[in-house]
Structures are given as structure tokens and as C-alpha cells.
CSV table of C-alpha atoms in Angstrom, one decimal:
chain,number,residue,atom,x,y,z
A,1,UNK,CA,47.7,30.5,29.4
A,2,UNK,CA,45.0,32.8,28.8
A,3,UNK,CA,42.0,33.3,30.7
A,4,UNK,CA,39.8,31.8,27.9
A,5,UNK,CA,42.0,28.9,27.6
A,6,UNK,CA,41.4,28.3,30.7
A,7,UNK,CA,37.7,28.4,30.8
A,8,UNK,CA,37.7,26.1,28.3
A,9,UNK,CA,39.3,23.4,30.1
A,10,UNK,CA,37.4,23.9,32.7
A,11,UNK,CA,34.2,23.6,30.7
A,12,UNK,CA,35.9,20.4,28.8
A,13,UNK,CA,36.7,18.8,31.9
A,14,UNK,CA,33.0,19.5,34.1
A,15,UNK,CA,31.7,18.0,30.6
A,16,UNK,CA,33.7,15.0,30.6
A,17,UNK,CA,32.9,14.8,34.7
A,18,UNK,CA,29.5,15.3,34.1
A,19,UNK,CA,29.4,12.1,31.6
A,20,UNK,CA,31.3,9.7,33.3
A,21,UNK,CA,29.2,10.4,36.6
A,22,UNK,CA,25.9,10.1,34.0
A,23,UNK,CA,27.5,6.9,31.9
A,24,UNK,CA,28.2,5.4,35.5
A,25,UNK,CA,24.3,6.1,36.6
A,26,UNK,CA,23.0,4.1,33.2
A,27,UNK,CA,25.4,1.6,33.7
A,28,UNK,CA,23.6,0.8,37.1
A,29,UNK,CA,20.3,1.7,36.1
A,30,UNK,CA,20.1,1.5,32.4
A,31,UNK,CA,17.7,-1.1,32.2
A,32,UNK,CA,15.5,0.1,34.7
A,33,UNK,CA,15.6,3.6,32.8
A,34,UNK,CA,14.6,1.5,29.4
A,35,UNK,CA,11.6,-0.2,31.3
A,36,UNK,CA,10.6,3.1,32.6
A,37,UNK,CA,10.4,4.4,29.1
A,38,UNK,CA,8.5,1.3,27.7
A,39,UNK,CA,5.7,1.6,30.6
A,40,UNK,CA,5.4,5.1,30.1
A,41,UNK,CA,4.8,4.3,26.5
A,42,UNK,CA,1.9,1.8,27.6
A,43,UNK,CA,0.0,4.8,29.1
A,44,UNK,CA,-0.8,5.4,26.6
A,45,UNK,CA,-3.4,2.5,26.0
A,46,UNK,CA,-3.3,1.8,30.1
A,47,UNK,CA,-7.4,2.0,29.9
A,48,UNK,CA,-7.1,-1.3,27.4
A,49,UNK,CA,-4.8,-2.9,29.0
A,50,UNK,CA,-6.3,-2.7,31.9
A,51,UNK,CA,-10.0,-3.7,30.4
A,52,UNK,CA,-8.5,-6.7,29.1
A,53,UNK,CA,-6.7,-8.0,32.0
A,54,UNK,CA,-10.1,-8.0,34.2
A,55,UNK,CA,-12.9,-8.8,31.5
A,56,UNK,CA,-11.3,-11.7,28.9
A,57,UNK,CA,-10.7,-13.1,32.3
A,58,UNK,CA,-14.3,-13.2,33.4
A,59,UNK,CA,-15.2,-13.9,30.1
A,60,UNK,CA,-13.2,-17.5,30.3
A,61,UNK,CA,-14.3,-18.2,33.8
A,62,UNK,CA,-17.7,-17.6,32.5
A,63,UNK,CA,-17.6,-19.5,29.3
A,64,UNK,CA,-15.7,-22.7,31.2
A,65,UNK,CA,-17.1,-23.0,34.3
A,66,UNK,CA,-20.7,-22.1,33.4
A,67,UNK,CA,-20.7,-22.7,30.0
A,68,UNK,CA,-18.7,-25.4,28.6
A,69,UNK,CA,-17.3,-26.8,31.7
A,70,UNK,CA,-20.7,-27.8,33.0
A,71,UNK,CA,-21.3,-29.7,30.3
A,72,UNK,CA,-17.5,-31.6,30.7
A,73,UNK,CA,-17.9,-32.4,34.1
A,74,UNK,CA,-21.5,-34.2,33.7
A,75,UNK,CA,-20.1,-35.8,30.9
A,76,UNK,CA,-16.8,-36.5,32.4
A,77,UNK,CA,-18.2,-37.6,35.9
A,78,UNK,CA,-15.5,-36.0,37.9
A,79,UNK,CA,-12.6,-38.1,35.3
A,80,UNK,CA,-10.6,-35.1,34.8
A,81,UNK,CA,-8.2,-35.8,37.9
A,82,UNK,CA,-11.1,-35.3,40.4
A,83,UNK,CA,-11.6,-31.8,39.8
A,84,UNK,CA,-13.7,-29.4,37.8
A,85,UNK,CA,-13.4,-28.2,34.2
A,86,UNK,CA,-12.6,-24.7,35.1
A,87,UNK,CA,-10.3,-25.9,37.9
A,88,UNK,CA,-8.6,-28.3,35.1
A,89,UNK,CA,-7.8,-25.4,32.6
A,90,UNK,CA,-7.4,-22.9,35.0
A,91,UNK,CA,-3.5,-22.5,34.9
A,92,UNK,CA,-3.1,-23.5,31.3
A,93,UNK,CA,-5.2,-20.1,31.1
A,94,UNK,CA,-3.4,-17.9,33.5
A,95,UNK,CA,-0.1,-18.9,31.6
A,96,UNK,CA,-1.5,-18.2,28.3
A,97,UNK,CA,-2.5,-14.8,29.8
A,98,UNK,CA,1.0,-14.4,30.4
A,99,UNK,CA,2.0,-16.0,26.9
A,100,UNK,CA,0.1,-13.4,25.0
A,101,UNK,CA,0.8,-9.9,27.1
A,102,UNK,CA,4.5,-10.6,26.5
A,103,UNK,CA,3.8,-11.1,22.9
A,104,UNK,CA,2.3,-8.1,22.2
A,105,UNK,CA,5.3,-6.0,23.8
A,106,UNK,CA,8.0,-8.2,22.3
A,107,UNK,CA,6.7,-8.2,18.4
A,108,UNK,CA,5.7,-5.0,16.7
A,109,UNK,CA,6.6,-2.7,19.7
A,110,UNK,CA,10.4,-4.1,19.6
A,111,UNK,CA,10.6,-3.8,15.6
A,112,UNK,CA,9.3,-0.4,15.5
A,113,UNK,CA,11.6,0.5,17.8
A,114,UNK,CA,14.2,-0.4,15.7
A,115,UNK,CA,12.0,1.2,12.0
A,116,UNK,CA,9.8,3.8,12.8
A,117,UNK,CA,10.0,5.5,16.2
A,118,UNK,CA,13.6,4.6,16.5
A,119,UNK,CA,13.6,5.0,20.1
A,120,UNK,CA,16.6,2.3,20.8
A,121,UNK,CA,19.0,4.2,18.7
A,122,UNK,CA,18.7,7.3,20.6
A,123,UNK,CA,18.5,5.2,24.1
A,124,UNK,CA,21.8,4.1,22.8
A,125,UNK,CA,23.4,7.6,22.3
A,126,UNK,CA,21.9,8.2,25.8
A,127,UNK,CA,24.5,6.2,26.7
A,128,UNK,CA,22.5,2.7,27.4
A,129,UNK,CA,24.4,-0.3,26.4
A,130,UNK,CA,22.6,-2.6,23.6
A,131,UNK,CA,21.6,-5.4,26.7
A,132,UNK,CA,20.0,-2.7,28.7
A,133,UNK,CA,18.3,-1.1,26.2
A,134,UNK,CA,16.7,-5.3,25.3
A,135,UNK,CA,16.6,-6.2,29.5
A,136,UNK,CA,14.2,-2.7,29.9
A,137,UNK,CA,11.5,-3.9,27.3
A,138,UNK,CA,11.7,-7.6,28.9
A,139,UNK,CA,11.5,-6.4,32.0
A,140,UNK,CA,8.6,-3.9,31.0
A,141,UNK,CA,7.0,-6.7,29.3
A,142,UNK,CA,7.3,-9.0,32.3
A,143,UNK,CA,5.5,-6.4,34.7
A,144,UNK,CA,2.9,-6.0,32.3
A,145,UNK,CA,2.3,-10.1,32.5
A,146,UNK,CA,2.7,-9.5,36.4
A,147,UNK,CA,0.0,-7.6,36.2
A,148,UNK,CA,-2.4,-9.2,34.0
A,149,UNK,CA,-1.3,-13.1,35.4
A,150,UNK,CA,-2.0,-11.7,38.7
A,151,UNK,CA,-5.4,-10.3,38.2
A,152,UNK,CA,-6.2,-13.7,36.6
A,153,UNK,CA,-5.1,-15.8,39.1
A,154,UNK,CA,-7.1,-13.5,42.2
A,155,UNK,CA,-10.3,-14.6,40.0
A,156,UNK,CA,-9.2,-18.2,39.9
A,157,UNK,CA,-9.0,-17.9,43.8
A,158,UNK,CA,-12.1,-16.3,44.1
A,159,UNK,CA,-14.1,-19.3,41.7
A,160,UNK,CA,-12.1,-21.7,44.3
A,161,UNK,CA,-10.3,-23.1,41.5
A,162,UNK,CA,-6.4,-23.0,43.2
A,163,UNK,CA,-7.3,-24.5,46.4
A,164,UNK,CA,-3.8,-25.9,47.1
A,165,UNK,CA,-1.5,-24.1,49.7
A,166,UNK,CA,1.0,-24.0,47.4
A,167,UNK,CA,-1.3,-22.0,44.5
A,168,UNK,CA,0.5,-18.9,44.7
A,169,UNK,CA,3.5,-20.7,42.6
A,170,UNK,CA,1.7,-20.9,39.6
A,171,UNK,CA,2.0,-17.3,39.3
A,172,UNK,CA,6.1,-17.4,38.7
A,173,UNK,CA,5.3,-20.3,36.5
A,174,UNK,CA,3.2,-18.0,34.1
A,175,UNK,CA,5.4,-15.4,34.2
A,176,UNK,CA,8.1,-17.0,33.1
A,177,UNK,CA,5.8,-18.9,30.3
A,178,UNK,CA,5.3,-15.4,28.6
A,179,UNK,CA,8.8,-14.2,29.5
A,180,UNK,CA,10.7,-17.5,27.3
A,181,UNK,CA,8.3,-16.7,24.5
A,182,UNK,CA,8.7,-13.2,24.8
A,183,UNK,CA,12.2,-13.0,24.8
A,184,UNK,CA,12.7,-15.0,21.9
A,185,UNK,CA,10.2,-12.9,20.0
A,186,UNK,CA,11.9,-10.3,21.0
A,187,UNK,CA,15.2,-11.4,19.5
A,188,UNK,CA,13.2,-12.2,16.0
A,189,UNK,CA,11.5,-9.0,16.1
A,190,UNK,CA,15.2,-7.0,16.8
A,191,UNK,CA,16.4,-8.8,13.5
A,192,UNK,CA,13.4,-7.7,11.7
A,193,UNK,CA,13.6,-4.5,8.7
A,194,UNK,CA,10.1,-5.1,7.7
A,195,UNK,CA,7.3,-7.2,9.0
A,196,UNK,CA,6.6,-8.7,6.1
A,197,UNK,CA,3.7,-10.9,7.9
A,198,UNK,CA,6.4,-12.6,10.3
A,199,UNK,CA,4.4,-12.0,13.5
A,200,UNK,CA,0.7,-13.1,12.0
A,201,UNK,CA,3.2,-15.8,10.7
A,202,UNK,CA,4.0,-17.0,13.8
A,203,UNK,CA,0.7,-16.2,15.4
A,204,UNK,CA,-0.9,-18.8,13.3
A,205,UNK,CA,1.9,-21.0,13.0
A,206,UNK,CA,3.5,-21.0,16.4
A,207,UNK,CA,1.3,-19.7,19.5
A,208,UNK,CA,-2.3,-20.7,17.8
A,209,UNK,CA,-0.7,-24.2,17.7
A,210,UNK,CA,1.2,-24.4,21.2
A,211,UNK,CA,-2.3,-23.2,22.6
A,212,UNK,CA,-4.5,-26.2,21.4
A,213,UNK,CA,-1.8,-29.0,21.3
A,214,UNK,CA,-0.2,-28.3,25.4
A,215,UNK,CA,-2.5,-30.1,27.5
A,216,UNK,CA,-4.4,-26.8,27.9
A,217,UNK,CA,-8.0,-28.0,26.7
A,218,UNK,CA,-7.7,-31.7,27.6
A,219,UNK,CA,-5.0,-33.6,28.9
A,220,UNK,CA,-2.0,-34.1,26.8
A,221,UNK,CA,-2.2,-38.1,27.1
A,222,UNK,CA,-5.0,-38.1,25.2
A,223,UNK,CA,-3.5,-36.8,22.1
A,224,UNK,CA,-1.8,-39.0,19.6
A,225,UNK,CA,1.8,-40.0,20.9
A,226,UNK,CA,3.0,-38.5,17.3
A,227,UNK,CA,2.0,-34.9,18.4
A,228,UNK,CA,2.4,-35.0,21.4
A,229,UNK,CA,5.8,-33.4,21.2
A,230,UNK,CA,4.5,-29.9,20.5
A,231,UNK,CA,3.2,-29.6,24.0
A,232,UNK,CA,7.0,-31.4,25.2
A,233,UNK,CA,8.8,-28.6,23.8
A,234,UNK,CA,5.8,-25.7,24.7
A,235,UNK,CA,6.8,-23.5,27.8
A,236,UNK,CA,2.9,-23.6,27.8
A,237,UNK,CA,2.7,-27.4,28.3
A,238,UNK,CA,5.7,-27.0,30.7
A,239,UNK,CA,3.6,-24.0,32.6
A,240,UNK,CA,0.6,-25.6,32.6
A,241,UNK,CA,1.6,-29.1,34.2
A,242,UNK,CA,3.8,-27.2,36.7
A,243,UNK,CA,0.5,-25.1,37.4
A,244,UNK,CA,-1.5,-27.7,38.1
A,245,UNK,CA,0.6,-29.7,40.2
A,246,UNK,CA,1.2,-26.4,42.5
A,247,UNK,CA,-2.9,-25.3,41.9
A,248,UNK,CA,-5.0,-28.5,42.7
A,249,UNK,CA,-2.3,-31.4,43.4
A,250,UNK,CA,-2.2,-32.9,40.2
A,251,UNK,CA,-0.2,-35.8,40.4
A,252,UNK,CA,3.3,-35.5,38.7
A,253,UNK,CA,6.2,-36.9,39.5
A,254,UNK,CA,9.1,-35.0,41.8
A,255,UNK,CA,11.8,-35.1,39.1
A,256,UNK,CA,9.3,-34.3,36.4
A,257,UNK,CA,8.9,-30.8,38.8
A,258,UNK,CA,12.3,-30.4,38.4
A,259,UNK,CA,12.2,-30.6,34.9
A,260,UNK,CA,9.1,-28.0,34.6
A,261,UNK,CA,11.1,-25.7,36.8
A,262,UNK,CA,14.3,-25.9,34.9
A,263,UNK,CA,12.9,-25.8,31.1
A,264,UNK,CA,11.3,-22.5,31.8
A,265,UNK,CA,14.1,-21.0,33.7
A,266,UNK,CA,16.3,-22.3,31.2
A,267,UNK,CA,13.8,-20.8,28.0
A,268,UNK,CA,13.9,-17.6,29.5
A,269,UNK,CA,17.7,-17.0,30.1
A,270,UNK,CA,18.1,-18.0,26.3
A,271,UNK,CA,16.1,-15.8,24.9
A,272,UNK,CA,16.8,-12.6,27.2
A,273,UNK,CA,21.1,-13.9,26.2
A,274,UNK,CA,19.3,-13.8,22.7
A,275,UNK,CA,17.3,-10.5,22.5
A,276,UNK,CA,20.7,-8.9,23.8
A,277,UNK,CA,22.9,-10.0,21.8
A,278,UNK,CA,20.9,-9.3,18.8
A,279,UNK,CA,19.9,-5.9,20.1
A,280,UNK,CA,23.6,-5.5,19.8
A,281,UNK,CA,24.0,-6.5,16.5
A,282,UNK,CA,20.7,-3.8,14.8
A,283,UNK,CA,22.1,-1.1,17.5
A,284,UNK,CA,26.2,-1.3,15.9
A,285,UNK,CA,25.2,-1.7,12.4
């Protein structure tokens, strides 16, 4: 064999050492590489996101507990389970926070992966597998609610409106609020060629709805019984009565907990089961 033969093999065989040992780090670490990616991408907006997470908080607090809430509780006398307005709505708002953060990463950002900056097809040649390449944006989106739910929720503890022990709960509760709606956006957007007014679609139809007709504004027994199945099936309802029980100790019944618990959970493993597979699907076209 000659002695460029054999250099070649040698080259061939460091090259196909060299891949396995970099396929086996993705397939460890893929998703975490993909999350990476999508945080450094908010960077580039960090300043805004950042703006937003402390002032449209303090602009709420501000608005309900000064503003309107005054005016509920005089006229309310206390009615609202014993507590204050801003106490009352307080976790319906930390879990729209959540609801809304994980929409903005999961809609246009995933479909213009996909269209314009086609960023997943060349994660995908990388080599990350389809589900890692959908598990890094959730996950990205989900420390981006962190963030936001958490810097909501240090407010709410500051106006004294989680005094329970048990407050610090509502923060999963949120979290996985956004992350159900999130991940099932995230599946739409993935099967998405062209917008084509989907996601202002859905914005008006879907999350404008879910926000005024869960429980988050008054309580959901006081809506007609023929609506109130919007907040039944709403991870926001779900989020929001869980959040209460664990912020003030609302009253709600142990199995209904349960239930809370297990609908969001359950949302949120769907959709992430959902983005993947159909993450899989645009990627192997």
C-alpha cells in the first residue's frame, strides 16, 4: 500500500473518529446546544426584554392595586375571598406573564426558523436530532418565562400580595402555564410555510379570549355556566386557581389540586411530544 494510501485512511478514519465522538457530544447535549443558540439570539433585544419584565409589572401592580383595585375592594367590601384586588389577580397575572413570554418565542421565532433564517436546518446537519433541535427553543423559551415570572412574582412579594408559606409554588405553576401554550404554538408554528395571519389569528381568537374568560379578572363562578368551559379547558384558569390556593389560601378542594397539577403537567408533555414530532416532520421533508 502506498504511503498516500495510507494517509488517507488515516485521515478517513480520525474523520469518522472525530464525528462519532462529536455526534455522541450532541446526542447528550444537543438540546442544551439549541437553547444556547436561541438565548444567544435574544441578546439581541436582552435590553427589552428585560424593560418589560420589570416595568409592565409595575405598571399592573400600579393600575390594580392603586388604581382599579381600590375601587373593587370598597365596592366589594372585602367579598373577593377576604383578600385584596391586587392580591385576587395577582397569580392569574404572573401566569399570563408566563403565557405571553413563551408565545413570543414559540410563534414567529420558530416559523422563521424554519422560512427565513433557516437556522434548524443547519442545527440539523450539525448533527442535532429533530427533538433536540424543538426541546432547545422550549427550553430557551421556558428560561426566558423563568425569568420574567420570577421578577413578577418578587414584586407580588414585595406589595404583600403572596403571604402564604407555600407562595413560592405558584412560580412552577406559571411556568408550566406558558410552557403548555408554548409548546403547542410551537408545534403550529413548525407546520407553518407562511404566516398568513395564523398567529394575530390566534392572538385574538385564542389567548385574548383565555385571558378575559379564566377566572383572571373576577371569579370564574360568576360567569354564565355556558362559558364557563373556556377557563375549564385554559392552562390559565388551571394556573390561576392553583396560584391562588398556593398564594393566599384560597379555598379549593384537595382533589381539585390534584387535578390543577396534573392538567398542566399533562398540557405541557403534549405539546413538547408535539413540537418534536412535527419538528421532525419540516426537518425530513
Amino acid at each position: 500500500m502506498s504511503s498516500s494510501a495510507i494517509e488517507k485512511k488515516a485521515l478517513s478514519g480520525a474523520a469518522a473518529h472525530f464525528g462519532e465522538r462529536r455526534s455522541s457530544k450532541a446526542g447528550m447535549f444537543g438540546a442544551w446546544y439549541a437553547a444556547e443558540h436561541r438565548l444567544l439570539t435574544m441578546k439581541a433585544f436582552v435590553s427589552t426584554i428585560v424593560a418589560t419584565s420589570i416595568f409592565n409589572p409595575l405598571m399592573y401592580l400600579f393600575a390594580l392595586g392603586v388604581g382599579i383595585g381600590s375601587y373593587v375592594d370598597k365596592g366589594s367590601g372585602g367579598a373577593l375571598f377576604g383578600v385584596s384586588y391586587l392580591t385576587f389577580v395577582g397569580p392569574a397575572l404572573l401566569a399570563s406573564a408566563s403565557i405571553n413570554a413563551v408565545f413570543e418565542e414559540t410563534s414567529y421565532p420558530v416559523m422563521g426558523g424554519f422560512k427565513w433564517t433557516r437556522e434548524f436546518y443547519a442545527m440539523h446537519a450539525a448533527p442535532l436530532r429533530p427533538d433536540q433541535i424543538a426541546s432547545g427553543v422550549l427550553i430557551a423559551a421556558m428560561i426566558r418565562s423563568v425569568f420574567t415570572v420570577l421578577v413578577f412574582w418578587i414584586m407580588l412579594r414585595l406589595f404583600g400580595t403572596l403571604p402564604s408559606p407555600r407562595a413560592i409554588l405558584v412560580l412552577p405553576a406559571a411556568v408550566l402555564s406558558g410552557l403548555g401554550i408554548g409548546s403547542v404554538m410551537a408545534a403550529l408554528a413548525a407546520s407553518l410555510k407562511d404566516d398568513d395571519g395564523w398567529f394575530a389569528l390566534i392572538n385574538r381568537m385564542v389567548i385574548a379570549p383565555m385571558f378575559l374568560f379564566s377566572g383572571t379578572f373576577y371569579p370564574l363562578e360568576q360567569m354564565p355556566i355556558w362559558i364557563r368551559w373556556i377557563g375549564w379547558i385554559s392552562p390559565l384558569w388551571h394556573a390561576t386557581d392553583f396560584g391562588r390556593w398556593a398564594g393566599f389560601d384560597h379555598p379549593v378542594e384537595s382533589w381539585l389540586v390534584v387535578v390543577h397539577a396534573v392538567y398542566l403537567i399533562g398540557l405541557a408533555g403534549i405539546g413538547w411530544f408535539l413540537a418534536s414530532r412535527q419538528f421532525a416532520r419540516r426537518l425530513e421533508e
